[in-house]
Coordinates of C-alpha atoms in Angstrom, one line a residue:
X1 CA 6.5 15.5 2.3
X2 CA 6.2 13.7 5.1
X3 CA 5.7 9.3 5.0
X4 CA 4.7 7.4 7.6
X5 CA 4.4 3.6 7.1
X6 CA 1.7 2.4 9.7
X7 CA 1.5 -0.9 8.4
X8 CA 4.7 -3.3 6.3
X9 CA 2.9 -6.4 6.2
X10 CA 0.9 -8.7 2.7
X11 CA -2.6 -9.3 3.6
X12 CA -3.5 -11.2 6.7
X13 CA -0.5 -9.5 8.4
X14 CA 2.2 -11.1 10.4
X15 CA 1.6 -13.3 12.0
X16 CA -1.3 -14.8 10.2
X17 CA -4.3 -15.5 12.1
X18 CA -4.4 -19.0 10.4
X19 CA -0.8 -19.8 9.3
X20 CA 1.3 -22.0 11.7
X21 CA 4.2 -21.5 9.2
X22 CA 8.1 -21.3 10.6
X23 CA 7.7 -17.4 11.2
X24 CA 4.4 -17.6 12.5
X25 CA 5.0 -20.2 15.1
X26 CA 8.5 -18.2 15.7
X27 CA 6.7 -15.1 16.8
X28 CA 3.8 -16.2 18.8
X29 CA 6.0 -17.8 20.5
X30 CA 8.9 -14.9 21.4
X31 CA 11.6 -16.8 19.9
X32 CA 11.5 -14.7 16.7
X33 CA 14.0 -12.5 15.4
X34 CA 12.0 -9.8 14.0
X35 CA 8.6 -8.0 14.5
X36 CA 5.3 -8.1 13.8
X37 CA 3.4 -6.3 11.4
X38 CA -0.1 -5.2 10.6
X39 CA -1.0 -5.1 6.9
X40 CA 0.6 -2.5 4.6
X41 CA -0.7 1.4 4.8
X42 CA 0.7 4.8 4.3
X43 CA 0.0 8.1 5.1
X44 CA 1.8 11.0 3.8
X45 CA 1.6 15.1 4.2
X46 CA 3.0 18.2 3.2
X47 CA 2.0 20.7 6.6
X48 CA 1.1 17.9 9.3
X49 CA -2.5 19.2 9.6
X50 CA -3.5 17.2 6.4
X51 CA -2.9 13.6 6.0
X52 CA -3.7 11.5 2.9
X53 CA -3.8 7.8 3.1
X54 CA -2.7 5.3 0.5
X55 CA -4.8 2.4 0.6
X56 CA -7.2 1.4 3.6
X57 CA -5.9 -1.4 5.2
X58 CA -8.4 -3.9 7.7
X59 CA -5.9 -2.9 10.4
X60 CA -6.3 0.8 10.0
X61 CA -8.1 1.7 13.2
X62 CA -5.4 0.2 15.1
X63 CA -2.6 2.2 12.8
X64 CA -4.5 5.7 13.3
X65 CA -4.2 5.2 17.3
X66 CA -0.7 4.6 17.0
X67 CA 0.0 8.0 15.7
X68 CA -0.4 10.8 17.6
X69 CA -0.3 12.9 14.0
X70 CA -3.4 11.0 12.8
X71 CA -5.7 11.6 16.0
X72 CA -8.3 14.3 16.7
X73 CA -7.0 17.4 17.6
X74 CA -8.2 18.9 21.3
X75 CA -8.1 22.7 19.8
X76 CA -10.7 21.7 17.3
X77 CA -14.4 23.5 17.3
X78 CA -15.9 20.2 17.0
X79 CA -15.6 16.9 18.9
X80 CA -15.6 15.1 15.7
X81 CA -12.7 15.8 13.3
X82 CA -9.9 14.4 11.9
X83 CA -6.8 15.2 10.4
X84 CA -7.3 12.1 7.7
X85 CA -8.4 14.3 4.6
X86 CA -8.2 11.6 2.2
X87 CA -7.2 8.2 0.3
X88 CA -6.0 7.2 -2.7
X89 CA -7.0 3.4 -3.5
X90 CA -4.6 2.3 -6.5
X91 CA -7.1 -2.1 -6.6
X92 CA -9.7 -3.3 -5.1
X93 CA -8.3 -6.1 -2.9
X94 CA -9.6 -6.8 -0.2
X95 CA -6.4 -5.9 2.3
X96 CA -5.9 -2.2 0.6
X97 CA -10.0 -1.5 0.7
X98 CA -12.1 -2.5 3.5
X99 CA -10.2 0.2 6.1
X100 CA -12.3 2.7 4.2
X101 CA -15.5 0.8 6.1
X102 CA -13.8 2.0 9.4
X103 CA -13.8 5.5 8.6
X104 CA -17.7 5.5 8.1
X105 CA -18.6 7.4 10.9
X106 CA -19.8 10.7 8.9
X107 CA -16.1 12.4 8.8
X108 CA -15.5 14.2 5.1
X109 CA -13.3 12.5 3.1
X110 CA -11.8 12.4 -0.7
X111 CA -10.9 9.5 -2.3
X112 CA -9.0 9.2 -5.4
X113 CA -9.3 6.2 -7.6
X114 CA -10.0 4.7 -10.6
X115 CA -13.4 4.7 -12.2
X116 CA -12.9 0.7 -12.2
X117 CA -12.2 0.5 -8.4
X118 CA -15.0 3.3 -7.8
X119 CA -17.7 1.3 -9.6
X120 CA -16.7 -2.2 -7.6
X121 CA -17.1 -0.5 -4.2
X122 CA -20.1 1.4 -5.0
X123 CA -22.0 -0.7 -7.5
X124 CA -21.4 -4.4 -6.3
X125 CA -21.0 -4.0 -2.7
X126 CA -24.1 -2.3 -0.7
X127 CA -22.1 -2.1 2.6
X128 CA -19.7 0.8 1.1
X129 CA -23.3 2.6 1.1
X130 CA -22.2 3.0 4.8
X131 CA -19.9 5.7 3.1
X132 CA -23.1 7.8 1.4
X133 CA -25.7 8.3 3.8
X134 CA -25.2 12.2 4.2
X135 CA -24.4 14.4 1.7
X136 CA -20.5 15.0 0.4
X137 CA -19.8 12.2 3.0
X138 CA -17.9 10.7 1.0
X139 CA -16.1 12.9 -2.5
X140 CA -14.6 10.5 -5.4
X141 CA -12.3 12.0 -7.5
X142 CA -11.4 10.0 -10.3
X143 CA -7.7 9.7 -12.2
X144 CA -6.6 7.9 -15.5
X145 CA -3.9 5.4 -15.3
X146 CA -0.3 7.1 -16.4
X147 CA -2.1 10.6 -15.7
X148 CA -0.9 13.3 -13.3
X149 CA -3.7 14.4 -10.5
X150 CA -2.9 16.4 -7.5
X151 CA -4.5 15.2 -3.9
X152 CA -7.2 17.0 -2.4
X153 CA -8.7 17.8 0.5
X154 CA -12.8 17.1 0.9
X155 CA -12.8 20.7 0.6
X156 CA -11.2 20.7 -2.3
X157 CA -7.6 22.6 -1.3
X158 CA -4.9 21.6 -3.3
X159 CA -2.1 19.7 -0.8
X160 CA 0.6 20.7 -3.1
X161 CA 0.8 16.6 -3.5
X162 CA 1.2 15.5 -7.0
X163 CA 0.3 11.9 -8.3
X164 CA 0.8 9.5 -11.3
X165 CA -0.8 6.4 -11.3
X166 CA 1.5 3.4 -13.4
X167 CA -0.4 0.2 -14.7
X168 CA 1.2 -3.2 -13.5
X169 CA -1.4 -5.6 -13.7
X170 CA -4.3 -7.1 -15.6
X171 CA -6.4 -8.8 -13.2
X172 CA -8.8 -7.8 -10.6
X173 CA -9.3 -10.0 -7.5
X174 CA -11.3 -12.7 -7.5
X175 CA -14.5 -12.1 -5.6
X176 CA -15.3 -9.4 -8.6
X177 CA -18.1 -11.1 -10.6
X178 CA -17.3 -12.1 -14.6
X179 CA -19.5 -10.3 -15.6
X180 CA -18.4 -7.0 -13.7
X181 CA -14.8 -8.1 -15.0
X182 CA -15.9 -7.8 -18.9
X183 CA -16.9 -4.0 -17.8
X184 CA -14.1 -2.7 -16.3
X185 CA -10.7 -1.7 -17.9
X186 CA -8.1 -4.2 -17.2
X187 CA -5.0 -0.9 -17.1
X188 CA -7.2 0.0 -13.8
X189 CA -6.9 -3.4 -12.2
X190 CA -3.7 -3.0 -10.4
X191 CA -1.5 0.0 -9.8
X192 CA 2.0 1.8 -8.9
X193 CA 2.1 5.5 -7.6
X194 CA 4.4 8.0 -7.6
X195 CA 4.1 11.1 -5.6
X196 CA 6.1 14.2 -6.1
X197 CA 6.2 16.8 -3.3
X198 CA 6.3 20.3 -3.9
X199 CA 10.5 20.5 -3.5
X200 CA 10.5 17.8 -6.2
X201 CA 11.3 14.9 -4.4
X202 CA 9.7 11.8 -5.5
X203 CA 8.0 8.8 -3.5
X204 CA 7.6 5.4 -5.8
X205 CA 5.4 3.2 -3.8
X206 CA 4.5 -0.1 -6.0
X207 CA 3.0 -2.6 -3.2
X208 CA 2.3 -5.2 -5.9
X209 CA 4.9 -5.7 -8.8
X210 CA 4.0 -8.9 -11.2
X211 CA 7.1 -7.8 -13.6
X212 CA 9.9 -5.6 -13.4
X213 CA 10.5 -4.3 -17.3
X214 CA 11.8 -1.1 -18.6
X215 CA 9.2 1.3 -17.7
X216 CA 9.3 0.3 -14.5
X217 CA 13.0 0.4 -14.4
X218 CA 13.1 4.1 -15.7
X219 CA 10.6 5.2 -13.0
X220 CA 12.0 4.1 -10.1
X221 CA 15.6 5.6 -11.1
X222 CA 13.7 8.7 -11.7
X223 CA 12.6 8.4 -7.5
X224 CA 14.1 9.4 -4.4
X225 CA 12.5 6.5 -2.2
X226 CA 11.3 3.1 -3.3
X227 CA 8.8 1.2 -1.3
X228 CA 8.8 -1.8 -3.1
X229 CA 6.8 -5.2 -3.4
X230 CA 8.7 -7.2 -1.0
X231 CA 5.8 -9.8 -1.1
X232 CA 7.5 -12.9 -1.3
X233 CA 11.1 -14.3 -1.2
X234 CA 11.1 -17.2 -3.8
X235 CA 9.0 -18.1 -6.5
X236 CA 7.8 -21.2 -5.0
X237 CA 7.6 -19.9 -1.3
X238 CA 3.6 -20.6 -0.9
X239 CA 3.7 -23.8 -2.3
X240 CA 6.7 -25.3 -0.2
X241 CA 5.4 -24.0 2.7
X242 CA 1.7 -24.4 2.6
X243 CA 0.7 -26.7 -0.6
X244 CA -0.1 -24.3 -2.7
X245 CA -0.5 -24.2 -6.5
X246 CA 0.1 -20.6 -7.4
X247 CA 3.6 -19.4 -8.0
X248 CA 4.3 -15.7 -6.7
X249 CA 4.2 -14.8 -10.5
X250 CA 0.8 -16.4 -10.2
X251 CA -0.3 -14.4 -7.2
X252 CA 1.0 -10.7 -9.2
X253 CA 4.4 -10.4 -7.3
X254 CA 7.8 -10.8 -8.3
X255 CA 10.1 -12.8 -5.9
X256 CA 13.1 -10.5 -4.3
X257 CA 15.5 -13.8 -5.0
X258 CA 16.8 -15.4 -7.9
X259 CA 18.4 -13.9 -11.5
X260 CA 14.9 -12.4 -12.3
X261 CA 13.4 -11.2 -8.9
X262 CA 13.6 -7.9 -7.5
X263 CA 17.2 -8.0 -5.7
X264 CA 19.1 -8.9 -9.1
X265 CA 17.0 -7.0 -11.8
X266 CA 17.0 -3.5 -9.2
X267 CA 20.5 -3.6 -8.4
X268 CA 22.2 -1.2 -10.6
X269 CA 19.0 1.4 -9.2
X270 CA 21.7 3.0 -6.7
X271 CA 19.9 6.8 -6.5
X272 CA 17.3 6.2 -4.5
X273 CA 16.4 5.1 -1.0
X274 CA 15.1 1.5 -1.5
X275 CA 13.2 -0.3 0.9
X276 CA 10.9 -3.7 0.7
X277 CA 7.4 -2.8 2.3
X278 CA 4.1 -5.4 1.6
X279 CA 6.2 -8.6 3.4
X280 CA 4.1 -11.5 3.3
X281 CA 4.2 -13.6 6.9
X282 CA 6.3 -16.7 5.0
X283 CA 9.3 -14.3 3.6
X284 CA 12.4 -15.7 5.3
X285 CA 14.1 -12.0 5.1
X286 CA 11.7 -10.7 8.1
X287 CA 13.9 -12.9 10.5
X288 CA 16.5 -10.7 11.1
X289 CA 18.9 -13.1 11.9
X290 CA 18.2 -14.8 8.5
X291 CA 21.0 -15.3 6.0
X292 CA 18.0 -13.5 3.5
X293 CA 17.5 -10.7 6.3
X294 CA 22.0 -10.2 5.5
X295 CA 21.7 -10.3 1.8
X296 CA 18.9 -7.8 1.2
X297 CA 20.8 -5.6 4.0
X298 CA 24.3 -6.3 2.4
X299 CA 22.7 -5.5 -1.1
X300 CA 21.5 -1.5 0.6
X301 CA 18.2 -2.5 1.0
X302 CA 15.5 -1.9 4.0
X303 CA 13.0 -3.8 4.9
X304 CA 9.6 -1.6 6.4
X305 CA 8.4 -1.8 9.5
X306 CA 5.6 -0.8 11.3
X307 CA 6.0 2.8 12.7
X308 CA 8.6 4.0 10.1
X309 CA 8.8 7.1 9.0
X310 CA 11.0 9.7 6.9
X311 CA 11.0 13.7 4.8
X312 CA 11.1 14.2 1.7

């Protein structure tokens, strides 16, 4: 399996059109010591011809052009193709969606979600009709929460990609009506994946963690690469900086600091390849000459960046 991470970044990216924060200022300026970053995505494959997405991030135009893998191929019969045979959409916010609205221009597709996710795209908002207007536009395949489905291409050939979808939240995003909420089930609001290739090797790829307990502890020993919610440093760090009154435990993420973020409680997980992808534009760690940047790197973390990529 190959992974490409086209995008490392929390929603908004980094830097933040709107934040004037330390690392914001810091970067537009050229005096930062780290990079910039367009909002999280990954694309993976097993033969380079097929790629699946996970997510559909708002920067994902820009992240297709960046790789030659991703771009129409010249020896195709048709102007119009794509090697992009799929997604897989694990909540409906806003910064792992709307990309899907970018890829509208009558190329097939398969997305796998939940039923929940499915219904708030298709149901509640009539601009993902964009997605419908020709027949098998657009195929859904739907998957269970903790159940095993394979990806698929929109002809329905079997990648040789296997999937499990893990339940870590309980809440859907806010612009999601009340009423909509009282309708959907809360086990679909927010999910991990793991993805097993066909040697074996796993991929855990958890984006948005709100609480690190033993289930989640046993899967991610079970994996050969974590990309982990790297969201926020501390707690506090949105309310310090900014004036705001949610905590990161508020907002669905565990912090990487202190005795009950992700640093300490992952620790003794010393198997896998572990690296902190979904980095919102406050986290101290993405300056790299950061005494948080030396204690993630000193603990055998990595910290994603745009344009990374491994096998597995």
């Amino acid at each position: 399996m190959q992974v490409k991470i086209l995008g490392s970044a929390a929603g908004g990216g980094f830097p933040q059109w709107n934040c004037a924060c330390p690392n914001c200022r810091s970067v537009r300026a050229g005096t930062f010591s780290g990079k910039p970053r367009t909002q999280t995505q990954l694309a993976i494959s097993t033969d380079s011809k097929h790629w699946f997405l996970l997510g559909a991030s708002p920067d994902l135009r820009g992240q297709i052009e960046s790789k030659s893998e991703l771009h129409p191929r010249a020896d195709h019969n048709s102007t119009r193709h794509s090697p992009i045979a799929g997604a897989v959409l694990l909540n409906a916010d806003i910064d792992h969606v709307l990309g899907l609205l970018l890829l509208r221009e009558l190329q097939p597709l398969r997305v796998h979600t939940t039923k929940s996710v499915r219904r708030i795209l298709t149901k509640d908002n009539s601009m993902f009709a964009m997605l419908q207007r020709v027949p098998d536009q657009i195929s859904w395949n739907e998957f269970m929460p903790a159940s095993q489905f394979s990806l698929l291409t929109p002809a329905g050939e079997d990648s040789g990609l296997r999937c499990r979808a893990i339940p870590l939240g309980s809440h859907f995003p806010a612009y999601i009506s009340a009423p909509r909420r009282s309708q959907l089930s809360p086990l679909e609001s927010s999910l991990g994946l793991i993805v097993e290739s066909p040697s074996g090797k796993r991929l855990a790829f958890m984006p948005a963690v709100p609480a690190i307990d033993q289930n989640v502890l046993k899967l991610l020993d079970s994996a050969d690469v974590i990309l982990f919610d790297g969201t926020f440093w501390s707690a506090d760090e949105l309310i310090r900086i900014q004036g705001s009154a949610q905590s990161s435990w508020d907002m669905g993420h565990v912090p990487v600091s202190s005795e009950t973020g992700s640093l300490k409680k992952l620790a003794h997980i010393n198997k896998p390849r572990k690296i902190y992808v979904h980095i919102n534009n406050t986290n101290p760690m993405l300056n790299e000459a950061s005494p948080e940047y030396q204690q993630v790197r000193e603990a055998g973390w990595e910290i994603a960046e745009d344009g990374c990529q491994f096998e597995l």
